[in-house]
Amino acid sequence: MRSTIRFRAQLLLGGALLAIAAGPALAADRAAAPAAAANPAPAEPAAAADQTGIQDVVVTALRRETNLQHTPIAISVVDSATITDRHVQSLMDLADGGVPSLRVATFEARQSALTIGIRGIVPFDQNQTAREPGVGVYIDGVYLGRTQGLNAALFDVSRIEVLKGPQGTLFGRNTEGGALSIVTKGPTGEFGGRASSSVGNYGSYSGDLHLDLPEFQHISIKLDGVIQHHDPTVKDPLAGQIGWNAYNRVGGRIAARWQPFDGFTADLAFDKAKDENTPFYSQLINYNPTGLPVGTYVGTTTQLQVGGVNCTAGSTCIAPLAPLVKVHPDRQDVADVGVPQQYSVDKTQGFSANLKYHFSPALELRSITAWRKVSTNQFDNSGGPERTPAFQPNGKFSRYSLSDLYQSQFSQEFQAVGSIPQFDYVAGLYYFHEQARESAGTPSSNQWNGDGTAYTILPSQVFGPINSGNQGWNYNSRFLARASFATARSYAAFGQVTYNPDWASAFHLTAGGRYTKDKRDGSLYIVTGVATPYELHTDNSRFDPMVTLAFDASPDINLYAKYASGYRAGGANDRSSNFQAFGPEVVKSYELGAKMDFFDHKVRLNLAGYIMDRTGTQIDFDFIDPNQCIPNSNPCVANPNFNIHTQNTANAAGVTKIRGIEADLTIRPIEHLTLGASYAYTYTRVPPTPNPNPNTPGQTPVNGVLTQVFIVYTPEHAASGYADYEIPLGGNGSKVRFHLDANYSGKQHSFDSEALFADPSFIVNGRVALADIPVGSGDQKVTLSVWARNLFDEQHIYRVDNANAKTLGYYANFNAPRTFGGEVSVKF
């Protein structure tokens, strides 16, 4: 206990000393003017510094526009210029680590659902009907309830705000790690726009159009359209199939702004998108890592022998590899065996109405109404023979993971925002309703011949009774491994007040809280093809407080100390065998931070140190029966499909400890050069958790056994850096722009119940542009650019699984190879 207290004290004291130590060095630069207000109106860029200084950044983390440097929250901002320079087309492109505290990865190998985490809050499997994320994703203030569809093409984005740490007061449920807030560009009311087109390797092409129409009768309209295509980076030998890591994306958005009189604004928007994609390829990176004797089959039977003595696969021997299957420790570009692989299809659409009435500086009333829905039709055959089941004569293989999820949601939020002498406040009410339905199957798509030298493709359409041994992947031929339905309702009231005392103008005290009531109902009505009676009914409420003390040490140095809490709602795992409910996670966070500008705004350094204690950590345990038994059958009943497995979830006992330090440095030493670097240190420790899986006959008992578990996709060390340099060309505004960024992430776990680490990574991206070339007699400008992602074609394993170590070997997913291309963009 003493060591824990001592560690906390040292971390908090160290963060304070880092912030305070910079004060004397700036004494000579401090102005005699009064300290800045807690939430001043954002300054115009030229007001912060001359053109050689770092420009102000506007954020909306406090539900009002504020200057980033005067906002007592750890925030990273990915602006529109950065999105262009890094060739970011979807959220998956942020997985290279440009924001070190933000982690983005596929769930399994699938691009149809993303895993998003901040500060060590990274759920392993959240893309289910009755589960929640740990980081809230918002588009223009609207919360997105599901992770499916998040990898759709981004529309015309103004900025992406990464809010670090619990945001339970202003953003609410499921923001225990933070929030990812995407802010799009609204209508301007003036005719103009931008169009761009890009081509690259792997048959890639993209195009987008953003058109602002002139204001008419107080109504301004903006149209956005986007299309993106990428051929597979790993080819499928089976004729007519897609391959892996491919996508087709298309989408459109229309936004309207109505301002019939001063003070009132109505922003309406409708968007619709379609994302066809295939997963990353899962390849075998070793064989028989535990060193078991390699068995041989007796003729075309399934009996293994070693030295003429019968043996058991996964226990006293291991099955041989089929001759067509090879071990590939490096990234493949062609699979060993062809399998059916079609596109997964994600469809998203939504409507939002954002109303504001500005009575006076003392009061602005807001209403945010939104309806959204998403559907995902998943087809994942990324494993082929590289994953279990191991080779057997005439055995079926290649688990085609199929899932159909349909979700719809409605949300309504009311806000009152204003400032009165010495006080800034936000208050509001929130309602959220969601319903989601999913069904899934896992048929085998291929079958070996007797000696593994050839294979056939099983029929997608089957006839006769559909069961685990007779199934296909067409919709009327599927044997359902599971099916579930869930609804959620959430009600909240929140408020936050900042006190800016006249008698101590350098201090700003913020206090707030949010009361939330969550109700969830659901049913798991099919398990392994059998109708089941499992139901879920939960009703929870809680209060999340927040207190922040900010101090303006000078107009350019702002320090803060913050306490906040947040939570991730409970639910049930629809991959389980019984839909057993688990409780919510709760995080308490203690943070010190400093935001500092030096040398006439030519150097900016933001620091944060935090301690987070989480209780009720939700941990998933996969259950794969090595004896191919139907779950819970005793004695063992052979499972003819070989592919059914379940997953169970438990709340970890005790306290999960998460500790971290973050630093963001920006330097503008001369007028046209900007340098930046970011670093994140994250320490995580989850207490051992009782394994909830059932025992398997003939295997070591696991039920109730304390198991060390881990937080996924969270490296201890992560860093990024960039350099931007511009060379003006004449006096017409054109320029040559150079961009280079480098991103490092240390080794990390990719499964929460496996001690195995995935590889560290170092990804470099670059872009060179001849920008803003005037054309014609008007305001038209053209930009020509070349870009590259993963410039040095670095390869690393971002996801690796050793669950099949005794039956086959490790399988892994590699990052995408180098991509490059050229782009033409026109502004008009």
Short mmCIF file of N, CA and C in Angstrom, two decimals, residues 382-461:
data_model
loop_
_atom_site.label_atom_id
_atom_site.label_comp_id
_atom_site.label_asym_id
_atom_site.label_seq_id
_atom_site.Cartn_x
_atom_site.Cartn_y
_atom_site.Cartn_z
N SER A 382 -10.46 -15.18 -43.72
CA SER A 382 -9.08 -14.74 -43.78
C SER A 382 -8.09 -15.81 -43.33
N GLY A 383 -8.55 -16.88 -42.68
CA GLY A 383 -7.64 -17.86 -42.11
C GLY A 383 -7.27 -19.00 -43.03
N GLY A 384 -8.23 -19.47 -43.84
CA GLY A 384 -7.96 -20.63 -44.68
C GLY A 384 -7.43 -21.79 -43.85
N PRO A 385 -6.40 -22.49 -44.34
CA PRO A 385 -5.82 -23.60 -43.58
C PRO A 385 -4.77 -23.13 -42.57
N GLU A 386 -4.57 -21.80 -42.47
CA GLU A 386 -3.56 -21.28 -41.55
C GLU A 386 -4.07 -21.26 -40.10
N ARG A 387 -5.35 -21.47 -39.94
CA ARG A 387 -5.95 -21.54 -38.61
C ARG A 387 -6.63 -22.91 -38.47
N THR A 388 -6.95 -23.26 -37.23
CA THR A 388 -7.59 -24.56 -37.01
C THR A 388 -8.93 -24.62 -37.72
N PRO A 389 -9.38 -25.84 -38.09
CA PRO A 389 -8.81 -27.13 -37.71
C PRO A 389 -7.57 -27.49 -38.51
N ALA A 390 -6.67 -28.29 -37.88
CA ALA A 390 -5.48 -28.76 -38.56
C ALA A 390 -5.87 -29.78 -39.64
N PHE A 391 -4.91 -30.07 -40.49
CA PHE A 391 -5.17 -31.00 -41.61
C PHE A 391 -5.59 -32.38 -41.12
N GLN A 392 -6.66 -32.91 -41.73
CA GLN A 392 -7.09 -34.29 -41.60
C GLN A 392 -7.45 -34.81 -42.99
N PRO A 393 -7.18 -36.05 -43.28
CA PRO A 393 -7.57 -36.60 -44.58
C PRO A 393 -9.07 -36.41 -44.83
N ASN A 394 -9.38 -35.78 -45.95
CA ASN A 394 -10.77 -35.52 -46.35
C ASN A 394 -11.51 -34.62 -45.37
N GLY A 395 -10.74 -33.89 -44.56
CA GLY A 395 -11.36 -33.03 -43.55
C GLY A 395 -11.77 -31.68 -44.09
N LYS A 396 -12.80 -31.13 -43.48
CA LYS A 396 -13.24 -29.78 -43.84
C LYS A 396 -12.34 -28.76 -43.15
N PHE A 397 -12.15 -27.60 -43.81
CA PHE A 397 -11.32 -26.56 -43.22
C PHE A 397 -11.72 -25.20 -43.78
N SER A 398 -11.10 -24.17 -43.27
CA SER A 398 -11.32 -22.76 -43.62
C SER A 398 -12.66 -22.26 -43.08
N ARG A 399 -12.58 -21.68 -41.92
CA ARG A 399 -13.75 -21.19 -41.19
C ARG A 399 -14.22 -19.87 -41.79
N TYR A 400 -15.37 -19.88 -42.45
CA TYR A 400 -15.93 -18.68 -43.07
C TYR A 400 -16.83 -18.01 -42.03
N SER A 401 -16.33 -16.95 -41.43
CA SER A 401 -17.06 -16.29 -40.36
C SER A 401 -18.07 -15.31 -40.96
N LEU A 402 -19.33 -15.59 -40.72
CA LEU A 402 -20.43 -14.81 -41.29
C LEU A 402 -21.22 -14.14 -40.17
N SER A 403 -21.59 -12.91 -40.37
CA SER A 403 -22.38 -12.21 -39.37
C SER A 403 -23.23 -11.15 -40.05
N ASP A 404 -24.43 -10.99 -39.56
CA ASP A 404 -25.33 -9.94 -40.04
C ASP A 404 -25.81 -9.15 -38.85
N LEU A 405 -25.43 -7.89 -38.78
CA LEU A 405 -25.83 -7.02 -37.68
C LEU A 405 -26.62 -5.84 -38.23
N TYR A 406 -27.72 -5.53 -37.56
CA TYR A 406 -28.56 -4.40 -37.93
C TYR A 406 -28.83 -3.58 -36.67
N GLN A 407 -28.48 -2.32 -36.71
CA GLN A 407 -28.62 -1.45 -35.54
C GLN A 407 -29.27 -0.14 -35.94
N SER A 408 -30.11 0.39 -35.06
CA SER A 408 -30.66 1.73 -35.25
C SER A 408 -30.65 2.44 -33.91
N GLN A 409 -30.52 3.76 -33.95
CA GLN A 409 -30.44 4.53 -32.72
C GLN A 409 -31.10 5.88 -32.90
N PHE A 410 -31.59 6.40 -31.78
CA PHE A 410 -32.14 7.76 -31.73
C PHE A 410 -31.57 8.44 -30.50
N SER A 411 -31.18 9.69 -30.65
CA SER A 411 -30.66 10.45 -29.51
C SER A 411 -31.20 11.87 -29.53
N GLN A 412 -31.39 12.40 -28.35
CA GLN A 412 -31.87 13.78 -28.19
C GLN A 412 -31.10 14.42 -27.03
N GLU A 413 -30.53 15.56 -27.30
CA GLU A 413 -29.79 16.29 -26.27
C GLU A 413 -30.22 17.75 -26.27
N PHE A 414 -30.46 18.26 -25.07
CA PHE A 414 -30.73 19.68 -24.89
C PHE A 414 -29.61 20.28 -24.06
N GLN A 415 -29.15 21.45 -24.46
CA GLN A 415 -28.07 22.12 -23.75
C GLN A 415 -28.42 23.59 -23.52
N ALA A 416 -27.98 24.09 -22.38
CA ALA A 416 -28.00 25.52 -22.09
C ALA A 416 -26.56 25.92 -21.80
N VAL A 417 -26.04 26.86 -22.58
CA VAL A 417 -24.64 27.26 -22.48
C VAL A 417 -24.57 28.77 -22.35
N GLY A 418 -23.75 29.26 -21.43
CA GLY A 418 -23.66 30.71 -21.30
C GLY A 418 -22.57 31.15 -20.36
N SER A 419 -22.42 32.45 -20.28
CA SER A 419 -21.45 33.08 -19.39
C SER A 419 -22.10 34.29 -18.73
N ILE A 420 -21.93 34.38 -17.43
CA ILE A 420 -22.33 35.54 -16.65
C ILE A 420 -21.10 36.00 -15.89
N PRO A 421 -21.11 37.17 -15.29
CA PRO A 421 -19.90 37.63 -14.60
C PRO A 421 -19.33 36.57 -13.68
N GLN A 422 -18.10 36.21 -13.93
CA GLN A 422 -17.28 35.28 -13.15
C GLN A 422 -17.65 33.81 -13.35
N PHE A 423 -18.66 33.52 -14.15
CA PHE A 423 -19.08 32.12 -14.30
C PHE A 423 -19.32 31.78 -15.77
N ASP A 424 -18.85 30.59 -16.18
CA ASP A 424 -19.22 29.96 -17.46
C ASP A 424 -19.92 28.65 -17.12
N TYR A 425 -20.99 28.34 -17.82
CA TYR A 425 -21.73 27.14 -17.43
C TYR A 425 -22.23 26.38 -18.66
N VAL A 426 -22.47 25.09 -18.45
CA VAL A 426 -23.12 24.21 -19.41
C VAL A 426 -24.06 23.31 -18.61
N ALA A 427 -25.28 23.15 -19.08
CA ALA A 427 -26.23 22.24 -18.45
C ALA A 427 -27.02 21.55 -19.54
N GLY A 428 -27.48 20.33 -19.26
CA GLY A 428 -28.20 19.66 -20.31
C GLY A 428 -28.91 18.40 -19.87
N LEU A 429 -29.73 17.89 -20.79
CA LEU A 429 -30.45 16.63 -20.65
C LEU A 429 -30.15 15.77 -21.87
N TYR A 430 -30.13 14.46 -21.68
CA TYR A 430 -29.75 13.56 -22.78
C TYR A 430 -30.61 12.30 -22.74
N TYR A 431 -30.99 11.84 -23.94
CA TYR A 431 -31.73 10.59 -24.07
C TYR A 431 -31.15 9.82 -25.25
N PHE A 432 -30.99 8.50 -25.06
CA PHE A 432 -30.44 7.65 -26.12
C PHE A 432 -31.21 6.34 -26.13
N HIS A 433 -31.60 5.91 -27.32
CA HIS A 433 -32.27 4.62 -27.47
C HIS A 433 -31.64 3.88 -28.64
N GLU A 434 -31.40 2.60 -28.43
CA GLU A 434 -30.74 1.79 -29.44
C GLU A 434 -31.36 0.41 -29.48
N GLN A 435 -31.43 -0.17 -30.67
CA GLN A 435 -31.77 -1.57 -30.78
C GLN A 435 -30.84 -2.21 -31.82
N ALA A 436 -30.40 -3.43 -31.52
CA ALA A 436 -29.45 -4.11 -32.40
C ALA A 436 -29.81 -5.59 -32.45
N ARG A 437 -29.64 -6.16 -33.64
CA ARG A 437 -29.91 -7.58 -33.85
C ARG A 437 -28.76 -8.19 -34.65
N GLU A 438 -28.33 -9.40 -34.26
CA GLU A 438 -27.24 -10.04 -34.98
C GLU A 438 -27.46 -11.54 -35.03
N SER A 439 -27.04 -12.14 -36.14
CA SER A 439 -26.96 -13.59 -36.25
C SER A 439 -25.65 -13.93 -36.92
N ALA A 440 -25.12 -15.13 -36.62
CA ALA A 440 -23.79 -15.49 -37.13
C ALA A 440 -23.69 -16.98 -37.37
N GLY A 441 -22.87 -17.34 -38.32
CA GLY A 441 -22.58 -18.74 -38.62
C GLY A 441 -21.12 -18.88 -39.02
N THR A 442 -20.61 -20.10 -38.94
CA THR A 442 -19.20 -20.34 -39.26
C THR A 442 -19.05 -21.62 -40.06
N PRO A 443 -19.55 -21.68 -41.28
CA PRO A 443 -19.39 -22.90 -42.07
C PRO A 443 -17.95 -23.07 -42.55
N SER A 444 -17.57 -24.30 -42.81
CA SER A 444 -16.31 -24.56 -43.49
C SER A 444 -16.54 -24.40 -44.99
N SER A 445 -15.56 -23.80 -45.68
CA SER A 445 -15.74 -23.54 -47.11
C SER A 445 -14.96 -24.51 -47.99
N ASN A 446 -13.97 -25.23 -47.43
CA ASN A 446 -13.10 -26.09 -48.22
C ASN A 446 -13.04 -27.49 -47.63
N GLN A 447 -12.57 -28.45 -48.44
CA GLN A 447 -12.37 -29.81 -47.96
C GLN A 447 -11.13 -30.40 -48.64
N TRP A 448 -10.25 -31.00 -47.80
CA TRP A 448 -9.04 -31.63 -48.30
C TRP A 448 -9.36 -32.94 -49.02
N ASN A 449 -8.43 -33.34 -49.87
CA ASN A 449 -8.47 -34.72 -50.35
C ASN A 449 -7.78 -35.62 -49.32
N GLY A 450 -7.48 -36.85 -49.67
CA GLY A 450 -6.97 -37.78 -48.68
C GLY A 450 -5.58 -37.49 -48.17
N ASP A 451 -4.72 -36.85 -48.98
CA ASP A 451 -3.34 -36.61 -48.54
C ASP A 451 -2.94 -35.15 -48.48
N GLY A 452 -3.90 -34.23 -48.64
CA GLY A 452 -3.61 -32.81 -48.50
C GLY A 452 -2.90 -32.19 -49.69
N THR A 453 -2.89 -32.88 -50.83
CA THR A 453 -2.26 -32.33 -52.02
C THR A 453 -3.25 -31.58 -52.91
N ALA A 454 -4.52 -31.61 -52.55
CA ALA A 454 -5.56 -30.91 -53.31
C ALA A 454 -6.76 -30.69 -52.41
N TYR A 455 -7.66 -29.86 -52.88
CA TYR A 455 -8.84 -29.54 -52.09
C TYR A 455 -9.97 -29.18 -53.04
N THR A 456 -11.17 -29.20 -52.50
CA THR A 456 -12.35 -28.77 -53.25
C THR A 456 -13.07 -27.69 -52.46
N ILE A 457 -13.87 -26.92 -53.16
CA ILE A 457 -14.70 -25.89 -52.52
C ILE A 457 -16.07 -26.49 -52.24
N LEU A 458 -16.48 -26.43 -50.99
CA LEU A 458 -17.78 -26.96 -50.61
C LEU A 458 -18.89 -26.08 -51.18
N PRO A 459 -20.07 -26.61 -51.38
CA PRO A 459 -21.16 -25.81 -51.97
C PRO A 459 -21.64 -24.72 -51.02
N SER A 460 -21.87 -23.55 -51.57
CA SER A 460 -22.42 -22.44 -50.76
C SER A 460 -23.90 -22.63 -50.49
N GLN A 461 -24.54 -23.39 -51.36
CA GLN A 461 -25.97 -23.70 -51.22
C GLN A 461 -26.10 -25.19 -50.94
#
